[in-house]
mmCIF file of C-alpha atoms in Angstrom:
data_model
loop_
_atom_site.group_PDB
_atom_site.id
_atom_site.type_symbol
_atom_site.label_atom_id
_atom_site.label_comp_id
_atom_site.label_asym_id
_atom_site.label_seq_id
_atom_site.Cartn_x
_atom_site.Cartn_y
_atom_site.Cartn_z
ATOM 1 C CA UNK A 1 114.153 -64.266 1.234
ATOM 2 C CA UNK A 2 116.732 -63.296 3.855
ATOM 3 C CA UNK A 3 115.256 -60.672 6.205
ATOM 4 C CA UNK A 4 118.289 -58.394 5.896
ATOM 5 C CA UNK A 5 117.919 -58.347 2.102
ATOM 6 C CA UNK A 6 114.180 -57.774 2.484
ATOM 7 C CA UNK A 7 114.768 -54.708 4.669
ATOM 8 C CA UNK A 8 117.391 -53.388 2.279
ATOM 9 C CA UNK A 9 114.681 -53.514 -0.419
ATOM 10 C CA UNK A 10 112.065 -51.973 1.896
ATOM 11 C CA UNK A 11 114.376 -49.071 2.759
ATOM 12 C CA UNK A 12 114.836 -48.466 -0.976
ATOM 13 C CA UNK A 13 111.030 -48.387 -1.340
ATOM 14 C CA UNK A 14 110.776 -45.859 1.506
ATOM 15 C CA UNK A 15 113.302 -43.636 -0.264
ATOM 16 C CA UNK A 16 111.281 -43.934 -3.479
ATOM 17 C CA UNK A 17 108.204 -42.734 -1.606
ATOM 18 C CA UNK A 18 110.097 -39.858 -0.029
ATOM 19 C CA UNK A 19 111.887 -38.615 -3.136
ATOM 20 C CA UNK A 20 108.824 -38.854 -5.401
ATOM 21 C CA UNK A 21 106.532 -37.037 -2.940
ATOM 22 C CA UNK A 22 109.006 -34.632 -1.394
ATOM 23 C CA UNK A 23 110.432 -34.095 -4.872
ATOM 24 C CA UNK A 24 107.411 -32.080 -5.974
ATOM 25 C CA UNK A 25 107.404 -30.315 -2.580
ATOM 26 C CA UNK A 26 110.973 -29.169 -3.184
ATOM 27 C CA UNK A 27 110.151 -28.189 -6.753
ATOM 28 C CA UNK A 28 107.163 -26.110 -5.696
ATOM 29 C CA UNK A 29 109.271 -24.399 -3.031
ATOM 30 C CA UNK A 30 112.029 -23.628 -5.525
ATOM 31 C CA UNK A 31 109.486 -22.086 -7.901
ATOM 32 C CA UNK A 32 107.650 -20.075 -5.236
ATOM 33 C CA UNK A 33 109.273 -16.766 -6.156
ATOM 34 C CA UNK A 34 110.143 -17.234 -9.857
ATOM 35 C CA UNK A 35 106.547 -18.121 -10.799
ATOM 36 C CA UNK A 36 104.781 -15.593 -8.578
ATOM 37 C CA UNK A 37 104.044 -12.018 -9.558
ATOM 38 C CA UNK A 38 102.528 -10.980 -6.232
ATOM 39 C CA UNK A 39 101.560 -12.247 -2.792
ATOM 40 C CA UNK A 40 98.338 -13.829 -4.062
ATOM 41 C CA UNK A 41 100.320 -15.930 -6.532
ATOM 42 C CA UNK A 42 102.642 -17.037 -3.748
ATOM 43 C CA UNK A 43 99.673 -18.045 -1.625
ATOM 44 C CA UNK A 44 98.335 -20.094 -4.543
ATOM 45 C CA UNK A 45 101.695 -21.870 -4.894
ATOM 46 C CA UNK A 46 101.995 -22.591 -1.170
ATOM 47 C CA UNK A 47 98.413 -23.837 -0.926
ATOM 48 C CA UNK A 48 99.066 -26.521 -3.563
ATOM 49 C CA UNK A 49 101.301 -28.371 -1.089
ATOM 50 C CA UNK A 50 100.035 -26.917 2.193
ATOM 51 C CA UNK A 51 97.875 -29.919 3.144
ATOM 52 C CA UNK A 52 100.433 -32.603 2.208
ATOM 53 C CA UNK A 53 104.031 -31.398 2.611
ATOM 54 C CA UNK A 54 104.415 -32.510 6.233
ATOM 55 C CA UNK A 55 102.890 -35.919 5.474
ATOM 56 C CA UNK A 56 105.387 -36.380 2.656
ATOM 57 C CA UNK A 57 108.268 -35.902 5.091
ATOM 58 C CA UNK A 58 107.057 -38.870 7.156
ATOM 59 C CA UNK A 59 108.665 -41.081 4.508
ATOM 60 C CA UNK A 60 112.074 -39.622 5.381
ATOM 61 C CA UNK A 61 111.557 -40.220 9.104
ATOM 62 C CA UNK A 62 110.468 -43.786 8.395
ATOM 63 C CA UNK A 63 113.437 -44.439 6.111
ATOM 64 C CA UNK A 64 115.834 -43.092 8.748
ATOM 65 C CA UNK A 65 114.180 -45.072 11.527
ATOM 66 C CA UNK A 66 114.168 -48.274 9.477
ATOM 67 C CA UNK A 67 117.858 -47.823 8.674
ATOM 68 C CA UNK A 68 118.658 -47.291 12.368
ATOM 69 C CA UNK A 69 116.757 -50.419 13.420
ATOM 70 C CA UNK A 70 117.621 -52.765 10.538
ATOM 71 C CA UNK A 71 121.200 -51.658 9.805
ATOM 72 C CA UNK A 72 122.563 -49.848 12.891
ATOM 73 C CA UNK A 73 126.173 -49.892 11.701
ATOM 74 C CA UNK A 74 125.179 -48.423 8.343
ATOM 75 C CA UNK A 75 123.203 -45.731 10.164
ATOM 76 C CA UNK A 76 126.132 -44.923 12.457
ATOM 77 C CA UNK A 77 128.691 -44.733 9.659
ATOM 78 C CA UNK A 78 126.418 -42.799 7.322
ATOM 79 C CA UNK A 79 125.297 -40.182 9.820
ATOM 80 C CA UNK A 80 128.741 -39.665 11.319
ATOM 81 C CA UNK A 81 130.572 -39.578 7.986
ATOM 82 C CA UNK A 82 127.985 -37.406 6.219
ATOM 83 C CA UNK A 83 127.351 -35.362 9.349
ATOM 84 C CA UNK A 84 127.789 -31.867 7.900
ATOM 85 C CA UNK A 85 125.743 -32.274 4.681
ATOM 86 C CA UNK A 86 122.997 -34.114 6.568
ATOM 87 C CA UNK A 87 122.986 -31.400 9.229
ATOM 88 C CA UNK A 88 122.635 -28.740 6.515
ATOM 89 C CA UNK A 89 119.730 -30.704 5.004
ATOM 90 C CA UNK A 90 118.089 -31.029 8.410
ATOM 91 C CA UNK A 91 118.428 -27.321 9.149
ATOM 92 C CA UNK A 92 117.019 -26.458 5.715
ATOM 93 C CA UNK A 93 114.024 -28.748 6.286
ATOM 94 C CA UNK A 94 113.417 -27.271 9.739
ATOM 95 C CA UNK A 95 113.556 -23.673 8.498
ATOM 96 C CA UNK A 96 111.328 -24.565 5.552
ATOM 97 C CA UNK A 97 108.759 -26.255 7.792
ATOM 98 C CA UNK A 98 108.700 -23.320 10.205
ATOM 99 C CA UNK A 99 108.251 -20.942 7.259
ATOM 100 C CA UNK A 100 105.116 -22.750 6.072
ATOM 101 C CA UNK A 101 103.582 -22.386 9.531
ATOM 102 C CA UNK A 102 104.690 -18.834 10.353
ATOM 103 C CA UNK A 103 104.315 -17.072 7.003
ATOM 104 C CA UNK A 104 100.636 -16.283 7.569
ATOM 105 C CA UNK A 105 101.062 -15.084 11.159
ATOM 106 C CA UNK A 106 101.481 -11.492 9.984
ATOM 107 C CA UNK A 107 100.297 -9.477 7.004
ATOM 108 C CA UNK A 108 103.549 -7.486 6.922
ATOM 109 C CA UNK A 109 105.145 -7.733 3.432
ATOM 110 C CA UNK A 110 108.632 -7.837 4.985
ATOM 111 C CA UNK A 111 107.601 -10.676 7.299
ATOM 112 C CA UNK A 112 106.068 -12.724 4.489
ATOM 113 C CA UNK A 113 108.940 -12.015 2.119
ATOM 114 C CA UNK A 114 111.468 -13.268 4.656
ATOM 115 C CA UNK A 115 109.617 -16.529 5.177
ATOM 116 C CA UNK A 116 109.191 -16.916 1.415
ATOM 117 C CA UNK A 117 112.968 -16.819 1.085
ATOM 118 C CA UNK A 118 113.213 -19.469 3.814
ATOM 119 C CA UNK A 119 110.868 -21.727 1.841
ATOM 120 C CA UNK A 120 112.837 -21.137 -1.356
ATOM 121 C CA UNK A 121 116.306 -21.704 0.115
ATOM 122 C CA UNK A 122 115.018 -24.551 2.272
ATOM 123 C CA UNK A 123 113.890 -26.286 -0.919
ATOM 124 C CA UNK A 124 116.955 -25.638 -3.103
ATOM 125 C CA UNK A 125 119.510 -26.842 -0.552
ATOM 126 C CA UNK A 126 118.105 -30.355 0.107
ATOM 127 C CA UNK A 127 117.292 -30.815 -3.587
ATOM 128 C CA UNK A 128 121.007 -30.546 -4.356
ATOM 129 C CA UNK A 129 122.494 -32.204 -1.283
ATOM 130 C CA UNK A 130 120.386 -35.355 -1.477
ATOM 131 C CA UNK A 131 121.842 -35.965 -4.915
ATOM 132 C CA UNK A 132 125.368 -35.348 -3.625
ATOM 133 C CA UNK A 133 124.829 -37.826 -0.781
ATOM 134 C CA UNK A 134 123.391 -40.602 -2.940
ATOM 135 C CA UNK A 135 126.025 -40.111 -5.628
ATOM 136 C CA UNK A 136 128.747 -40.611 -3.031
ATOM 137 C CA UNK A 137 127.116 -43.866 -1.961
ATOM 138 C CA UNK A 138 127.267 -45.098 -5.553
ATOM 139 C CA UNK A 139 130.859 -43.942 -5.996
ATOM 140 C CA UNK A 140 132.066 -45.277 -2.665
ATOM 141 C CA UNK A 141 133.602 -43.363 0.229
ATOM 142 C CA UNK A 142 136.762 -43.511 2.291
ATOM 143 C CA UNK A 143 136.116 -46.018 5.086
ATOM 144 C CA UNK A 144 138.814 -47.506 7.282
ATOM 145 C CA UNK A 145 138.958 -51.089 8.545
ATOM 146 C CA UNK A 146 136.594 -50.170 11.405
ATOM 147 C CA UNK A 147 134.010 -48.892 8.899
ATOM 148 C CA UNK A 148 134.522 -45.285 9.952
ATOM 149 C CA UNK A 149 134.433 -42.486 7.382
ATOM 150 C CA UNK A 150 137.820 -40.761 7.167
ATOM 151 C CA UNK A 151 137.468 -38.684 4.003
ATOM 152 C CA UNK A 152 136.355 -35.299 5.304
ATOM 153 C CA UNK A 153 133.630 -32.995 4.040
ATOM 154 C CA UNK A 154 135.298 -31.740 0.858
ATOM 155 C CA UNK A 155 135.980 -35.283 -0.330
ATOM 156 C CA UNK A 156 132.212 -35.571 -0.744
ATOM 157 C CA UNK A 157 132.180 -32.647 -3.178
ATOM 158 C CA UNK A 158 133.767 -34.558 -6.037
ATOM 159 C CA UNK A 159 132.665 -34.005 -9.671
ATOM 160 C CA UNK A 160 130.561 -37.171 -9.804
ATOM 161 C CA UNK A 161 128.667 -36.224 -6.638
ATOM 162 C CA UNK A 162 128.149 -32.607 -7.709
ATOM 163 C CA UNK A 163 126.720 -33.799 -11.013
ATOM 164 C CA UNK A 164 124.410 -36.063 -9.017
ATOM 165 C CA UNK A 165 123.264 -33.003 -7.087
ATOM 166 C CA UNK A 166 122.409 -31.202 -10.320
ATOM 167 C CA UNK A 167 120.449 -34.244 -11.499
ATOM 168 C CA UNK A 168 118.257 -34.371 -8.382
ATOM 169 C CA UNK A 169 117.849 -30.613 -8.562
ATOM 170 C CA UNK A 170 116.577 -30.884 -12.137
ATOM 171 C CA UNK A 171 114.319 -33.857 -11.387
ATOM 172 C CA UNK A 172 112.697 -32.115 -8.431
ATOM 173 C CA UNK A 173 112.356 -28.799 -10.243
ATOM 174 C CA UNK A 174 110.610 -30.552 -13.128
ATOM 175 C CA UNK A 175 108.454 -32.563 -10.716
ATOM 176 C CA UNK A 176 107.376 -29.412 -8.902
ATOM 177 C CA UNK A 177 106.597 -27.526 -12.088
ATOM 178 C CA UNK A 178 104.455 -30.378 -13.410
ATOM 179 C CA UNK A 179 102.682 -30.664 -10.063
ATOM 180 C CA UNK A 180 101.899 -26.942 -10.098
ATOM 181 C CA UNK A 181 100.487 -27.214 -13.594
ATOM 182 C CA UNK A 182 98.286 -30.070 -12.321
ATOM 183 C CA UNK A 183 97.083 -28.179 -9.254
ATOM 184 C CA UNK A 184 96.563 -24.623 -10.520
ATOM 185 C CA UNK A 185 94.507 -22.825 -13.146
ATOM 186 C CA UNK A 186 94.759 -19.963 -15.620
ATOM 187 C CA UNK A 187 98.014 -18.005 -15.851
ATOM 188 C CA UNK A 188 99.822 -19.855 -13.046
ATOM 189 C CA UNK A 189 99.110 -23.165 -14.751
ATOM 190 C CA UNK A 190 100.501 -21.870 -18.035
ATOM 191 C CA UNK A 191 103.642 -20.479 -16.394
ATOM 192 C CA UNK A 192 104.278 -23.742 -14.515
ATOM 193 C CA UNK A 193 103.759 -25.811 -17.660
ATOM 194 C CA UNK A 194 106.264 -23.639 -19.498
ATOM 195 C CA UNK A 195 108.886 -24.110 -16.787
ATOM 196 C CA UNK A 196 108.301 -27.874 -16.792
ATOM 197 C CA UNK A 197 108.834 -28.076 -20.550
ATOM 198 C CA UNK A 198 112.047 -26.055 -20.335
ATOM 199 C CA UNK A 199 113.458 -27.831 -17.279
ATOM 200 C CA UNK A 200 112.812 -31.335 -18.609
ATOM 201 C CA UNK A 201 115.365 -31.020 -21.438
ATOM 202 C CA UNK A 202 118.553 -30.176 -19.463
ATOM 203 C CA UNK A 203 117.437 -32.539 -16.679
ATOM 204 C CA UNK A 204 117.273 -35.418 -19.148
ATOM 205 C CA UNK A 205 120.702 -34.556 -20.559
ATOM 206 C CA UNK A 206 122.346 -34.311 -17.117
ATOM 207 C CA UNK A 207 120.693 -37.509 -15.931
ATOM 208 C CA UNK A 208 121.874 -39.380 -19.026
ATOM 209 C CA UNK A 209 125.496 -38.377 -18.397
ATOM 210 C CA UNK A 210 125.329 -39.233 -14.693
ATOM 211 C CA UNK A 211 123.699 -42.665 -14.981
ATOM 212 C CA UNK A 212 125.976 -43.828 -17.796
ATOM 213 C CA UNK A 213 129.015 -42.631 -15.820
ATOM 214 C CA UNK A 214 127.695 -44.399 -12.719
ATOM 215 C CA UNK A 215 126.920 -47.643 -14.534
ATOM 216 C CA UNK A 216 130.192 -47.889 -16.420
ATOM 217 C CA UNK A 217 132.537 -46.884 -13.601
ATOM 218 C CA UNK A 218 130.843 -47.593 -10.272
ATOM 219 C CA UNK A 219 127.938 -50.027 -10.576
ATOM 220 C CA UNK A 220 128.604 -53.427 -9.022
ATOM 221 C CA UNK A 221 125.807 -55.256 -10.886
ATOM 222 C CA UNK A 222 125.087 -55.620 -14.586
ATOM 223 C CA UNK A 223 121.293 -55.818 -14.075
ATOM 224 C CA UNK A 224 121.176 -52.127 -13.129
ATOM 225 C CA UNK A 225 121.163 -51.358 -16.846
ATOM 226 C CA UNK A 226 117.423 -52.195 -16.641
ATOM 227 C CA UNK A 227 116.325 -49.350 -14.292
ATOM 228 C CA UNK A 228 118.765 -47.078 -16.128
ATOM 229 C CA UNK A 229 116.947 -47.710 -19.421
ATOM 230 C CA UNK A 230 113.538 -47.299 -17.749
ATOM 231 C CA UNK A 231 114.589 -43.952 -16.265
ATOM 232 C CA UNK A 232 115.968 -42.780 -19.610
ATOM 233 C CA UNK A 233 112.784 -43.679 -21.506
ATOM 234 C CA UNK A 234 110.655 -42.075 -18.806
ATOM 235 C CA UNK A 235 112.592 -38.801 -19.002
ATOM 236 C CA UNK A 236 112.349 -38.717 -22.778
ATOM 237 C CA UNK A 237 108.611 -39.191 -22.326
ATOM 238 C CA UNK A 238 108.553 -36.284 -19.859
ATOM 239 C CA UNK A 239 110.216 -34.038 -22.448
ATOM 240 C CA UNK A 240 107.621 -34.963 -25.074
ATOM 241 C CA UNK A 241 104.613 -34.804 -22.768
ATOM 242 C CA UNK A 242 105.483 -31.499 -21.118
ATOM 243 C CA UNK A 243 105.861 -29.976 -24.573
ATOM 244 C CA UNK A 244 102.310 -31.171 -25.314
ATOM 245 C CA UNK A 245 101.033 -29.994 -21.887
ATOM 246 C CA UNK A 246 99.982 -33.532 -20.976
ATOM 247 C CA UNK A 247 100.470 -32.950 -17.260
ATOM 248 C CA UNK A 248 99.131 -36.135 -15.699
ATOM 249 C CA UNK A 249 101.204 -38.539 -17.766
ATOM 250 C CA UNK A 250 104.251 -36.286 -17.491
ATOM 251 C CA UNK A 251 103.991 -36.347 -13.686
ATOM 252 C CA UNK A 252 103.617 -40.139 -13.721
ATOM 253 C CA UNK A 253 106.676 -40.603 -15.942
ATOM 254 C CA UNK A 254 108.815 -38.172 -13.956
ATOM 255 C CA UNK A 255 107.837 -40.078 -10.801
ATOM 256 C CA UNK A 256 108.803 -43.301 -12.568
ATOM 257 C CA UNK A 257 112.169 -41.784 -13.478
ATOM 258 C CA UNK A 258 112.838 -40.861 -9.834
ATOM 259 C CA UNK A 259 111.763 -44.319 -8.664
ATOM 260 C CA UNK A 260 113.966 -45.993 -11.285
ATOM 261 C CA UNK A 261 116.897 -43.831 -10.193
ATOM 262 C CA UNK A 262 116.501 -45.040 -6.598
ATOM 263 C CA UNK A 263 116.341 -48.659 -7.802
ATOM 264 C CA UNK A 264 119.486 -47.991 -9.826
ATOM 265 C CA UNK A 265 121.293 -46.467 -6.822
ATOM 266 C CA UNK A 266 120.439 -49.284 -4.411
ATOM 267 C CA UNK A 267 121.075 -51.895 -7.093
ATOM 268 C CA UNK A 268 124.456 -50.336 -7.871
ATOM 269 C CA UNK A 269 125.703 -50.572 -4.286
ATOM 270 C CA UNK A 270 124.324 -54.062 -3.492
ATOM 271 C CA UNK A 271 125.382 -56.309 -1.794
ATOM 272 C CA UNK A 272 126.903 -53.370 0.074
ATOM 273 C CA UNK A 273 124.950 -50.802 2.024
ATOM 274 C CA UNK A 274 127.878 -48.379 2.087
ATOM 275 C CA UNK A 275 130.666 -49.162 -0.379
ATOM 276 C CA UNK A 276 134.216 -48.148 0.460
ATOM 277 C CA UNK A 277 136.876 -47.078 -2.017
ATOM 278 C CA UNK A 278 138.790 -50.073 -0.654
ATOM 279 C CA UNK A 279 136.241 -52.902 -1.146
ATOM 280 C CA UNK A 280 137.632 -54.781 1.853
ATOM 281 C CA UNK A 281 136.328 -52.031 4.153
ATOM 282 C CA UNK A 282 132.803 -51.859 2.709
ATOM 283 C CA UNK A 283 129.737 -52.216 4.881
ATOM 284 C CA UNK A 284 127.602 -55.019 3.472
ATOM 285 C CA UNK A 285 124.021 -56.104 3.999
ATOM 286 C CA UNK A 286 125.282 -58.992 6.128
ATOM 287 C CA UNK A 287 127.836 -57.259 8.352
ATOM 288 C CA UNK A 288 125.723 -54.137 8.969
ATOM 289 C CA UNK A 289 122.340 -55.721 9.762
ATOM 290 C CA UNK A 290 120.582 -56.268 13.068
ATOM 291 C CA UNK A 291 119.729 -59.695 14.466
ATOM 292 C CA UNK A 292 117.124 -61.879 12.772
ATOM 293 C CA UNK A 293 114.806 -61.415 15.752
ATOM 294 C CA UNK A 294 114.910 -57.612 15.431
ATOM 295 C CA UNK A 295 114.252 -57.801 11.708
ATOM 296 C CA UNK A 296 111.344 -60.208 12.269
ATOM 297 C CA UNK A 297 109.694 -57.886 14.816
ATOM 298 C CA UNK A 298 110.171 -54.946 12.434
ATOM 299 C CA UNK A 299 108.563 -56.935 9.631
ATOM 300 C CA UNK A 300 105.401 -57.644 11.639
ATOM 301 C CA UNK A 301 105.147 -54.002 12.726
ATOM 302 C CA UNK A 302 105.509 -52.900 9.106
ATOM 303 C CA UNK A 303 102.818 -55.330 7.962
ATOM 304 C CA UNK A 304 100.429 -53.898 10.551
ATOM 305 C CA UNK A 305 101.088 -50.179 10.192
ATOM 306 C CA UNK A 306 102.265 -49.418 6.643
ATOM 307 C CA UNK A 307 98.850 -50.077 5.026
ATOM 308 C CA UNK A 308 97.267 -47.603 7.479
ATOM 309 C CA UNK A 309 99.799 -44.926 6.537
ATOM 310 C CA UNK A 310 99.298 -45.537 2.817
ATOM 311 C CA UNK A 311 95.509 -45.370 3.124
ATOM 312 C CA UNK A 312 95.662 -42.151 5.131
ATOM 313 C CA UNK A 313 98.039 -40.456 2.714
ATOM 314 C CA UNK A 314 96.000 -41.581 -0.279
ATOM 315 C CA UNK A 315 92.869 -40.194 1.386
ATOM 316 C CA UNK A 316 94.639 -36.865 1.991
ATOM 317 C CA UNK A 317 95.574 -36.486 -1.659
ATOM 318 C CA UNK A 318 92.032 -37.368 -2.706
ATOM 319 C CA UNK A 319 90.455 -34.806 -0.380
ATOM 320 C CA UNK A 320 92.756 -32.020 -1.597
ATOM 321 C CA UNK A 321 92.786 -32.998 -5.272
ATOM 322 C CA UNK A 322 91.004 -29.915 -6.677
ATOM 323 C CA UNK A 323 92.806 -27.200 -8.606
ATOM 324 C CA UNK A 324 93.582 -23.863 -6.962
ATOM 325 C CA UNK A 325 93.349 -20.436 -8.575
ATOM 326 C CA UNK A 326 93.668 -16.827 -7.512
ATOM 327 C CA UNK A 327 89.900 -16.825 -6.972
ATOM 328 C CA UNK A 328 90.401 -19.515 -4.313
ATOM 329 C CA UNK A 329 92.457 -17.157 -2.160
ATOM 330 C CA UNK A 330 90.487 -14.947 0.249
ATOM 331 C CA UNK A 331 91.401 -11.291 0.487
#
């Protein structure tokens, strides 16, 4: 297999890892206030992701670094053209990360309440904007002959992209609710399971509209019907399983739906990495990639280090796999 194609696939896999893992992080953050009746409840919610949220974000850093090294022109065009939405996402992630670390530095209710809002807003904003960004990649953007984005910020807020933002919002909200029902006990578990069952239905409906619209109007490959069907069946399964409170299988199927959506997105844009509204100006896997030597060095580094990262993250989840309840929180 051509190394450039291989790294295009590997970057898609990195995004799958990020969106599946950070998806439940975002969902938990979005539900921090709605599901909590008091400060103890909020501490329970935060502690479900406290040991793993920063490790989950490593997937984003790796995906960005791999894009920079393997496809520097794609990286340059993407980050300059999508500068404002990506900056907003970055600021939201920074504020959210600081909030996790600083919330417990004072017992003042006002102090903790302020940081709780930072966690909540810092989860809602990326959950929407990631969908907007990926939807614009599928749709295609305004690139000139030099592969520079010339569309402006508001051109990114088209109906197709905004619907994509609602889809990722729903997927992550459902993912977070299911995760909370897996990680908590008693009343919090019941409340989270109820939210998951309610959120799964509109999420499935929105996702169905978006993927069919994307496939019929924007997809560049017929085979992307396959991940589309897998995602659809998985989401229907999530609806049925959350109604039955079968949390483990529901989480697995919602993760499969997110993974299938990423496969669909990358499959829809291939052989481009950044499609243009004028196909002649599109950035492709071939014209955006680094040299074969660079890609070869990256491949050997990945072979050596990725298994270590996977083992460490798997160990982390195993160590912190127990459920959390109000009784787990010290006074």
